[in-house]
Coordinates of C-alpha atoms in Angstrom, one line a residue:
Chain A
X1 CA -29.3 14.6 -14.5
X2 CA -31.4 15.9 -11.5
X3 CA -30.9 19.8 -11.2
X4 CA -32.7 20.0 -7.8
X5 CA -29.5 18.1 -6.4
X6 CA -27.0 20.1 -8.4
X7 CA -28.7 23.2 -6.7
X8 CA -28.4 21.6 -3.3
X9 CA -24.9 20.6 -3.9
X10 CA -23.3 23.8 -5.2
X11 CA -23.4 25.9 -1.8
X12 CA -21.5 23.2 0.0
X13 CA -19.0 22.8 -2.8
X14 CA -18.7 26.6 -2.9
X15 CA -17.6 26.5 0.9
X16 CA -15.3 23.6 0.1
X17 CA -13.7 25.5 -2.8
X18 CA -12.7 28.1 -0.4
X19 CA -10.6 25.6 1.5
X20 CA -9.3 24.2 -1.5
X21 CA -8.1 27.5 -2.8
X22 CA -6.8 28.2 0.7
X23 CA -4.7 25.2 0.8
X24 CA -3.6 25.7 -2.8
X25 CA -2.7 29.3 -2.2
X26 CA -0.4 28.4 0.7
X27 CA 0.9 25.5 -1.4
X28 CA 1.8 28.0 -4.1
X29 CA 2.8 31.0 -1.9
X30 CA 5.2 29.1 0.4
X31 CA 5.8 25.9 -1.7
X32 CA 7.2 27.9 -4.5
X33 CA 9.9 29.9 -2.5
X34 CA 10.6 26.6 -0.7
X35 CA 11.1 24.8 -3.8
X36 CA 13.5 27.2 -5.3
X37 CA 15.5 27.2 -2.1
X38 CA 15.6 23.4 -2.5
X39 CA 16.7 23.7 -6.1
X40 CA 19.5 25.9 -5.4
X41 CA 20.6 23.7 -2.5
X42 CA 20.3 20.8 -4.8
X43 CA 22.8 22.4 -7.4
X44 CA 25.3 23.9 -4.5
X45 CA 28.8 23.0 -4.5
X46 CA 28.7 22.1 -0.9
X47 CA 28.4 18.3 -0.8
X48 CA 26.4 17.8 2.2
X49 CA 23.8 20.5 1.6
X50 CA 23.4 19.0 -1.9
X51 CA 22.9 15.3 -0.7
X52 CA 20.5 16.3 2.1
X53 CA 18.3 18.4 -0.4
X54 CA 18.6 15.5 -3.0
X55 CA 17.4 13.1 -0.3
X56 CA 14.6 15.1 0.7
X57 CA 13.4 15.5 -3.1
X58 CA 13.8 11.8 -3.5
X59 CA 11.7 10.7 -0.5
X60 CA 9.0 13.3 -1.1
X61 CA 8.7 12.4 -4.9
X62 CA 9.0 8.7 -4.1
X63 CA 6.2 8.3 -1.8
X64 CA 2.5 8.8 -2.0
X65 CA 1.2 12.2 -0.7
X66 CA -1.4 10.3 1.2
X67 CA 1.5 8.7 3.4
X68 CA 3.1 12.0 3.8
X69 CA -0.1 13.5 5.1
X70 CA -0.6 10.6 7.5
X71 CA 2.9 10.7 8.7
X72 CA 2.4 14.4 9.6
X73 CA -0.9 14.4 11.0
X74 CA -1.0 11.0 12.8
X75 CA 2.5 10.2 13.1
X76 CA 4.2 13.2 14.3
X77 CA 1.3 13.8 16.9
X78 CA 2.6 10.7 18.6
X79 CA 5.9 12.3 19.6
X80 CA 5.6 14.0 23.0
X81 CA 7.9 16.8 22.1
X82 CA 5.7 17.8 19.3
X83 CA 2.7 17.9 21.4
X84 CA 4.1 19.9 24.2
X85 CA 5.6 22.5 22.0
X86 CA 3.3 25.1 21.2
X87 CA 4.4 26.2 17.7
X88 CA 4.7 22.5 16.5
X89 CA 1.4 21.6 17.9
X90 CA -0.3 24.6 16.3
X91 CA 1.1 23.2 12.9
X92 CA 0.5 19.7 13.3
X93 CA -2.6 19.5 15.8
X94 CA -5.0 21.2 13.6
X95 CA -6.0 19.1 10.5
X96 CA -6.0 22.0 8.2
X97 CA -2.6 23.1 9.2
X98 CA -1.2 19.8 8.9
X99 CA -2.8 19.4 5.4
X100 CA -1.3 22.9 4.3
X101 CA 2.0 21.7 5.8
X102 CA 1.8 18.4 3.8
X103 CA 1.1 20.3 0.6
X104 CA 3.9 22.7 1.0
X105 CA 6.5 20.0 1.8
X106 CA 5.2 18.0 -1.1
X107 CA 5.0 20.5 -3.7
X108 CA 8.4 21.8 -2.5
X109 CA 10.1 18.7 -3.7
X110 CA 8.6 18.8 -7.2
X111 CA 9.2 22.3 -7.6
X112 CA 12.8 22.0 -6.7
X113 CA 13.0 19.5 -9.4
X114 CA 11.4 21.9 -12.0
X115 CA 13.8 24.6 -11.0
X116 CA 16.9 22.7 -10.8
X117 CA 16.5 21.6 -14.5
X118 CA 15.9 25.1 -15.3
X119 CA 18.8 26.4 -13.4
X120 CA 20.9 23.6 -15.0
X121 CA 19.9 24.6 -18.3
X122 CA 20.9 28.2 -18.4
X123 CA 23.7 29.1 -20.9
X124 CA 27.1 29.0 -19.3
X125 CA 28.3 32.1 -20.9
X126 CA 25.6 34.4 -19.3
X127 CA 26.7 33.3 -16.0
X128 CA 30.5 33.6 -16.8
X129 CA 29.8 37.2 -18.3
X130 CA 28.0 38.2 -15.0
X131 CA 30.7 36.8 -12.9
X132 CA 33.3 38.6 -15.3
X133 CA 31.6 41.9 -14.4
X134 CA 32.3 41.3 -10.8
X135 CA 28.8 40.5 -9.7
X136 CA 28.6 38.8 -6.3
X137 CA 27.1 35.2 -6.4
X138 CA 23.9 36.7 -4.8
X139 CA 23.5 39.5 -7.4
X140 CA 24.3 36.7 -10.2
X141 CA 21.4 34.6 -8.9
X142 CA 18.9 37.0 -8.3
X143 CA 19.7 39.3 -11.5
X144 CA 20.5 36.6 -13.9
X145 CA 20.0 33.0 -13.1
X146 CA 16.6 33.4 -11.3
X147 CA 14.8 35.5 -14.0
X148 CA 16.0 33.2 -16.7
X149 CA 15.2 30.1 -14.8
X150 CA 11.9 31.3 -13.9
X151 CA 10.9 31.8 -17.6
X152 CA 12.4 28.2 -18.3
X153 CA 10.3 26.8 -15.5
X154 CA 7.1 28.5 -15.7
X155 CA 5.3 26.1 -18.2
X156 CA 6.3 23.1 -16.1
X157 CA 5.4 25.0 -13.0
X158 CA 2.0 25.5 -14.3
X159 CA 1.4 21.8 -14.4
X160 CA 2.7 21.7 -10.9
X161 CA -0.1 24.3 -9.9
X162 CA -2.7 22.0 -11.2
X163 CA -1.2 19.0 -9.3
X164 CA -1.2 21.2 -6.1
X165 CA -5.1 21.8 -6.6
X166 CA -5.6 18.0 -7.1
X167 CA -3.3 17.1 -4.1
X168 CA -5.2 19.4 -1.9
X169 CA -8.2 16.8 -2.1
X170 CA -6.2 14.5 0.1
X171 CA -6.8 16.9 3.0
X172 CA -10.3 15.3 3.1
X173 CA -8.7 12.1 4.4
X174 CA -7.7 13.9 7.6
X175 CA -11.3 15.5 8.2
X176 CA -10.6 18.8 6.4
X177 CA -14.0 19.5 4.2
X178 CA -12.7 20.8 1.3
X179 CA -14.3 20.1 -2.2
X180 CA -13.6 16.4 -2.4
X181 CA -14.6 15.9 1.2
X182 CA -17.8 17.8 0.6
X183 CA -18.2 15.7 -2.5
X184 CA -17.9 12.5 -0.7
X185 CA -20.4 13.6 2.0
X186 CA -22.8 14.7 -0.7
X187 CA -22.4 11.5 -2.5
X188 CA -23.3 9.1 0.5
X189 CA -26.2 11.7 1.4
X190 CA -28.0 12.0 -1.8
X191 CA -26.8 9.0 -3.7
X192 CA -26.8 10.9 -6.8
X193 CA -23.1 9.8 -7.6
X194 CA -22.9 11.1 -11.2
X195 CA -24.5 14.4 -10.6
X196 CA -22.2 15.0 -7.6
X197 CA -19.2 13.9 -9.6
X198 CA -20.0 16.1 -12.7
X199 CA -20.5 19.2 -10.4
X200 CA -17.6 18.7 -8.4
X201 CA -15.3 17.9 -11.5
X202 CA -16.5 21.4 -12.9
X203 CA -15.4 22.9 -9.8
X204 CA -12.0 21.6 -10.1
X205 CA -11.8 22.2 -13.7
X206 CA -12.8 25.8 -13.2
X207 CA -10.0 26.3 -10.5
X208 CA -7.5 24.8 -12.8
X209 CA -8.5 26.7 -15.8
X210 CA -8.3 30.1 -13.6
X211 CA -4.8 29.1 -12.6
X212 CA -3.7 28.1 -15.8
X213 CA -4.9 31.3 -17.5
X214 CA -3.2 33.4 -14.8
X215 CA 0.1 31.6 -15.1
X216 CA -0.1 31.8 -19.0
X217 CA -0.6 35.6 -18.5
X218 CA 2.5 35.7 -16.5
X219 CA 4.4 33.6 -18.8
X220 CA 3.6 35.8 -21.7
X221 CA 4.4 38.9 -19.9
X222 CA 7.9 37.5 -19.0
X223 CA 8.5 36.5 -22.5
X224 CA 7.2 40.0 -23.6
X225 CA 9.9 41.8 -21.6
X226 CA 12.4 39.8 -23.5
X227 CA 11.2 41.3 -26.8
X228 CA 11.0 44.9 -25.5
X229 CA 14.4 44.6 -24.0
X230 CA 15.8 44.1 -27.4
Chain B
X1 CA 12.7 0.2 22.2
X2 CA 14.3 -2.0 19.6
X3 CA 12.9 -5.1 21.5
X4 CA 9.6 -3.4 21.5
X5 CA 9.8 -3.1 17.5
X6 CA 11.1 -6.5 17.0
X7 CA 7.9 -7.9 19.2
X8 CA 5.5 -5.7 17.2
X9 CA 6.9 -6.7 13.8
X10 CA 7.9 -10.1 14.1
X11 CA 6.1 -11.8 16.9
X12 CA 2.7 -10.0 16.3
X13 CA 3.1 -10.4 12.6
X14 CA 2.7 -6.8 11.6
X15 CA 5.5 -6.9 9.1
X16 CA 4.2 -9.7 7.4
X17 CA 0.8 -7.9 7.2
X18 CA 2.7 -4.9 5.7
X19 CA 4.5 -6.9 3.1
X20 CA 1.3 -8.5 2.0
X21 CA -0.2 -5.1 1.6
X22 CA 2.8 -4.0 -0.3
X23 CA 2.4 -7.1 -2.6
X24 CA -1.1 -6.2 -3.2
X25 CA -0.1 -2.3 -4.1
X26 CA 2.3 -3.8 -6.7
X27 CA -0.3 -6.0 -8.0
X28 CA -2.9 -3.3 -8.4
X29 CA -0.4 -0.8 -9.7
X30 CA 0.8 -3.4 -12.2
X31 CA -2.6 -4.5 -13.3
X32 CA -3.8 -0.8 -13.5
X33 CA -1.0 0.5 -15.7
X34 CA -1.2 -2.7 -18.2
X35 CA -4.9 -2.3 -18.3
X36 CA -4.5 1.6 -18.7
X37 CA -1.9 1.1 -21.3
X38 CA -3.8 -1.5 -23.2
X39 CA -6.9 1.0 -23.3
X40 CA -4.8 4.0 -23.9
X41 CA -2.9 2.7 -27.2
X42 CA -6.1 2.7 -29.4
X43 CA -7.5 5.8 -27.7
X44 CA -4.2 7.7 -28.4
X45 CA -4.5 6.3 -31.9
X46 CA -7.9 7.8 -32.4
X47 CA -6.4 11.2 -31.1
X48 CA -3.5 11.1 -33.0
X49 CA -5.5 10.4 -36.3
X50 CA -8.0 12.9 -35.4
X51 CA -11.0 10.7 -36.0
X52 CA -13.9 13.3 -35.7
X53 CA -16.2 13.1 -32.6
X54 CA -14.3 10.0 -31.1
X55 CA -11.0 12.0 -30.8
X56 CA -13.0 14.8 -29.0
X57 CA -14.5 12.4 -26.7
X58 CA -11.2 10.9 -25.9
X59 CA -9.9 14.3 -25.2
X60 CA -12.7 15.4 -22.8
X61 CA -12.1 12.0 -21.0
X62 CA -8.4 12.7 -20.6
X63 CA -9.0 16.4 -19.6
X64 CA -11.5 15.4 -17.0
X65 CA -9.7 12.6 -15.3
X66 CA -6.4 14.5 -15.3
X67 CA -8.0 17.7 -13.9
X68 CA -9.8 16.0 -11.1
X69 CA -8.3 14.6 -8.0
X70 CA -8.0 10.7 -8.2
X71 CA -9.8 10.5 -4.8
X72 CA -13.0 11.8 -6.6
X73 CA -12.7 9.3 -9.5
X74 CA -12.4 6.5 -7.0
X75 CA -15.5 7.8 -5.0
X76 CA -17.4 8.2 -8.4
X77 CA -16.4 4.5 -9.4
X78 CA -16.9 3.0 -5.9
X79 CA -20.1 4.6 -4.7
X80 CA -21.3 4.7 -8.4
X81 CA -21.1 1.0 -8.8
X82 CA -22.0 -0.6 -5.6
X83 CA -25.6 -0.8 -6.2
X84 CA -25.6 -2.3 -9.7
X85 CA -22.7 -4.6 -9.2
X86 CA -24.6 -6.1 -6.3
X87 CA -27.7 -6.4 -8.5
X88 CA -26.0 -8.1 -11.4
X89 CA -24.1 -10.4 -8.9
X90 CA -27.3 -11.4 -7.0
X91 CA -29.2 -12.0 -10.3
X92 CA -26.5 -14.5 -11.2
X93 CA -26.2 -16.0 -7.6
X94 CA -22.7 -14.8 -7.0
X95 CA -23.6 -12.2 -4.2
X96 CA -20.9 -13.6 -1.8
X97 CA -18.0 -13.8 -4.2
X98 CA -18.9 -10.4 -5.5
X99 CA -18.7 -8.9 -2.0
X100 CA -15.1 -10.2 -1.8
X101 CA -13.7 -9.6 -5.2
X102 CA -15.6 -6.4 -5.9
X103 CA -13.4 -3.8 -4.1
X104 CA -10.4 -5.4 -5.7
X105 CA -11.9 -5.2 -9.2
X106 CA -13.2 -1.6 -9.0
X107 CA -10.0 -0.8 -7.3
X108 CA -8.2 -1.7 -10.4
X109 CA -10.6 -0.2 -12.7
X110 CA -10.4 3.2 -11.0
X111 CA -6.4 3.0 -11.1
X112 CA -6.5 1.8 -14.7
X113 CA -9.0 4.7 -15.7
X114 CA -6.7 7.3 -14.1
X115 CA -3.4 6.0 -15.4
X116 CA -5.1 5.4 -19.0
X117 CA -5.8 9.1 -19.1
X118 CA -2.0 9.9 -18.5
X119 CA -1.0 7.2 -20.8
X120 CA -3.1 8.7 -23.8
X121 CA -1.1 11.8 -23.6
X122 CA 2.1 10.2 -23.3
X123 CA 1.6 7.9 -26.2
X124 CA 0.1 10.6 -28.5
X125 CA 2.9 12.8 -27.7
X126 CA 5.4 10.1 -28.8
X127 CA 3.3 9.2 -31.9
X128 CA 3.4 12.7 -32.9
X129 CA 7.2 13.0 -32.3
X130 CA 8.0 10.2 -34.7
X131 CA 9.9 11.9 -37.5
X132 CA 7.7 12.5 -40.5
X133 CA 10.4 11.7 -42.8
X134 CA 10.6 8.1 -41.7
X135 CA 7.0 7.6 -42.4
X136 CA 7.5 9.2 -45.8
X137 CA 10.3 6.6 -46.3
X138 CA 8.1 3.8 -45.4
X139 CA 5.4 4.9 -47.9
X140 CA 8.0 5.2 -50.7
X141 CA 8.8 1.7 -50.0
X142 CA 5.1 1.1 -50.7
X143 CA 4.7 -0.5 -47.1
X144 CA 0.9 -1.0 -46.4
X145 CA -0.3 1.5 -43.6
X146 CA -0.7 -1.3 -41.2
X147 CA 2.8 -2.6 -41.7
X148 CA 4.1 1.0 -41.6
X149 CA 2.1 1.5 -38.1
X150 CA 3.3 -2.0 -36.7
X151 CA 7.0 -2.0 -37.8
X152 CA 7.8 1.7 -38.0
X153 CA 5.7 4.1 -36.2
X154 CA 4.9 1.9 -33.0
X155 CA 8.4 0.7 -32.1
X156 CA 9.8 4.2 -32.6
X157 CA 7.0 5.7 -30.5
X158 CA 7.2 3.3 -27.7
X159 CA 11.0 4.2 -27.5
X160 CA 10.0 7.7 -27.2
X161 CA 7.1 6.9 -24.6
X162 CA 9.3 5.0 -22.3
X163 CA 10.1 8.0 -20.1
X164 CA 6.6 9.0 -20.0
X165 CA 5.4 5.4 -19.3
X166 CA 8.0 5.3 -16.4
X167 CA 6.3 8.5 -15.0
X168 CA 2.9 7.1 -15.2
X169 CA 3.9 3.8 -13.6
X170 CA 5.6 5.8 -10.7
X171 CA 2.5 7.9 -10.3
X172 CA 0.1 5.0 -10.4
X173 CA 2.1 3.2 -7.7
X174 CA 1.7 6.2 -5.4
X175 CA -1.9 6.6 -6.6
X176 CA -2.9 3.1 -5.5
X177 CA -2.6 4.2 -1.9
X178 CA -5.9 6.2 -2.5
X179 CA -8.0 3.1 -2.9
X180 CA -7.2 2.3 0.5
X181 CA -9.8 5.1 1.6
X182 CA -12.5 2.8 0.2
X183 CA -11.2 -0.2 2.4
X184 CA -8.9 -2.0 0.0
X185 CA -6.3 -4.1 1.9
X186 CA -3.3 -2.6 0.2
X187 CA -0.1 -1.4 1.9
X188 CA -1.6 1.8 2.9
X189 CA -4.6 0.2 4.5
X190 CA -2.3 -2.4 6.3
X191 CA -0.3 0.5 7.7
X192 CA -3.4 2.4 8.9
X193 CA -4.9 -1.0 10.4
X194 CA -1.5 -1.7 12.2
X195 CA -1.4 1.8 13.4
X196 CA -4.8 2.0 14.8
X197 CA -4.4 -1.3 16.8
X198 CA -0.8 -0.8 18.1
X199 CA -1.3 2.7 18.5
X200 CA 2.0 3.6 16.9
X201 CA 1.1 5.5 13.6
X202 CA 4.6 7.2 13.3
X203 CA 6.3 3.7 13.0
X204 CA 3.9 2.2 10.6
X205 CA 3.2 5.1 8.3
X206 CA 7.0 5.8 8.3
X207 CA 7.3 2.0 7.2
X208 CA 4.7 2.4 4.5
X209 CA 6.5 5.4 3.2
X210 CA 9.7 3.4 3.2
X211 CA 8.1 0.5 1.3
X212 CA 6.5 2.8 -1.3
X213 CA 10.0 4.5 -1.5
X214 CA 11.7 1.2 -2.3
X215 CA 9.1 0.2 -4.9
X216 CA 9.6 3.6 -6.9
X217 CA 13.5 3.6 -6.4
X218 CA 13.7 0.1 -7.7
X219 CA 11.4 0.8 -10.6
X220 CA 13.5 3.9 -11.4
X221 CA 16.6 1.7 -11.7
X222 CA 14.9 -0.7 -13.8
X223 CA 13.4 1.9 -16.3
X224 CA 16.8 3.5 -16.5
X225 CA 18.1 0.2 -17.8
X226 CA 15.4 -0.3 -20.1
X227 CA 15.8 3.0 -21.4
X228 CA 19.5 2.5 -22.1
X229 CA 18.5 -0.7 -23.9
X230 CA 15.9 0.8 -26.2
X231 CA 18.1 3.7 -27.0
X232 CA 21.0 1.6 -28.1
X233 CA 22.0 2.6 -31.8
X234 CA 20.9 6.3 -31.0
X235 CA 23.1 8.8 -30.3
X236 CA 22.5 10.6 -26.9
X237 CA 21.1 14.2 -27.7

């Protein structure tokens, strides 16, 4: 292992790590609410809403993220309306924005699946009790269903966060220089493939460990509240 | 519009190119999963038996591969092997055939290496989930460890692993799109080439998406059927 190459690579990868974390932060920050919204749509009583959400999730879970990112970045840019609409072009025209959008749309579908199972697994009695107390559907959702579902879903969601961090690497295919983008450049620049791989892998593992530890702390906190409430 | 698409797809033959790419995608995906699974079973048994050192090595492999983007693994294997594959091939006088077969081979190895890491976890989980009482029953019948494993543990574990294997397969099919970035002529690459030449990326990437979707949807149906078959005789929990 050549440490001068490692020392050379680390500053580049740190810059890349910033972009990776930016994409991941948007993926979690906007993907999570979007996913929860989709999950509620998927269990709604209204047929068309449910069918649309089901279809959306099936498509985004059934196709590779790479295709999605290409459709968004290269495909949508082909439509004249998108190019001439300032807001849409801001979203699609910039490769970083397009990558973030793709990550949000993709993780939303997976998050919806996680929260759908969590919402479906809630004990019927609790919801009936809330309804019997005269709570409106919205109050039932945000006071009863959501907190319970969140606790159910959190372990699976932490896996999804790790996936978001990994999927953000696909941004490098549309010229965004995040960790993997820099790693590829460094590999073809220095030819020290193994060294670069090890350092890059260490970066990803470190980010994942930080995310998983944070989520684990949240998980523990949520389950602690259950004990103190008793 | 419709006529234009017809000309593009049929008369210029792009549809055929995409279908050929889809075939290669399925082939890489299938070989990747089979090779990955074949390697994962012994490795998972090592982890399950907690063989010292080897079990930790398997663990490290699985953690690194699962924690790192597939793209990075593919870069490692492609860029890391170009040099010595060329050297070995020219030493044996197969430089030309190596140039042709090489991306395909490394592509399969990369996909297999990724799917193997996930398969290890699936199979280890399934082995651990086999009820201990059944194993004790087998021992009380004085079945030898090998017979116990091949007649009791493995069949039961495979039933439990089926759902996980389905996940690995679906993931792998999607991961095959990643080898397109190093120039392998699979579905994604075919779509990119077609999009570049015809200047209609929206059409071709959407078509590629539809083909991937068809693959995962069909395999989901098949796996559901297989699951029903393997779960016959077990009450639905």
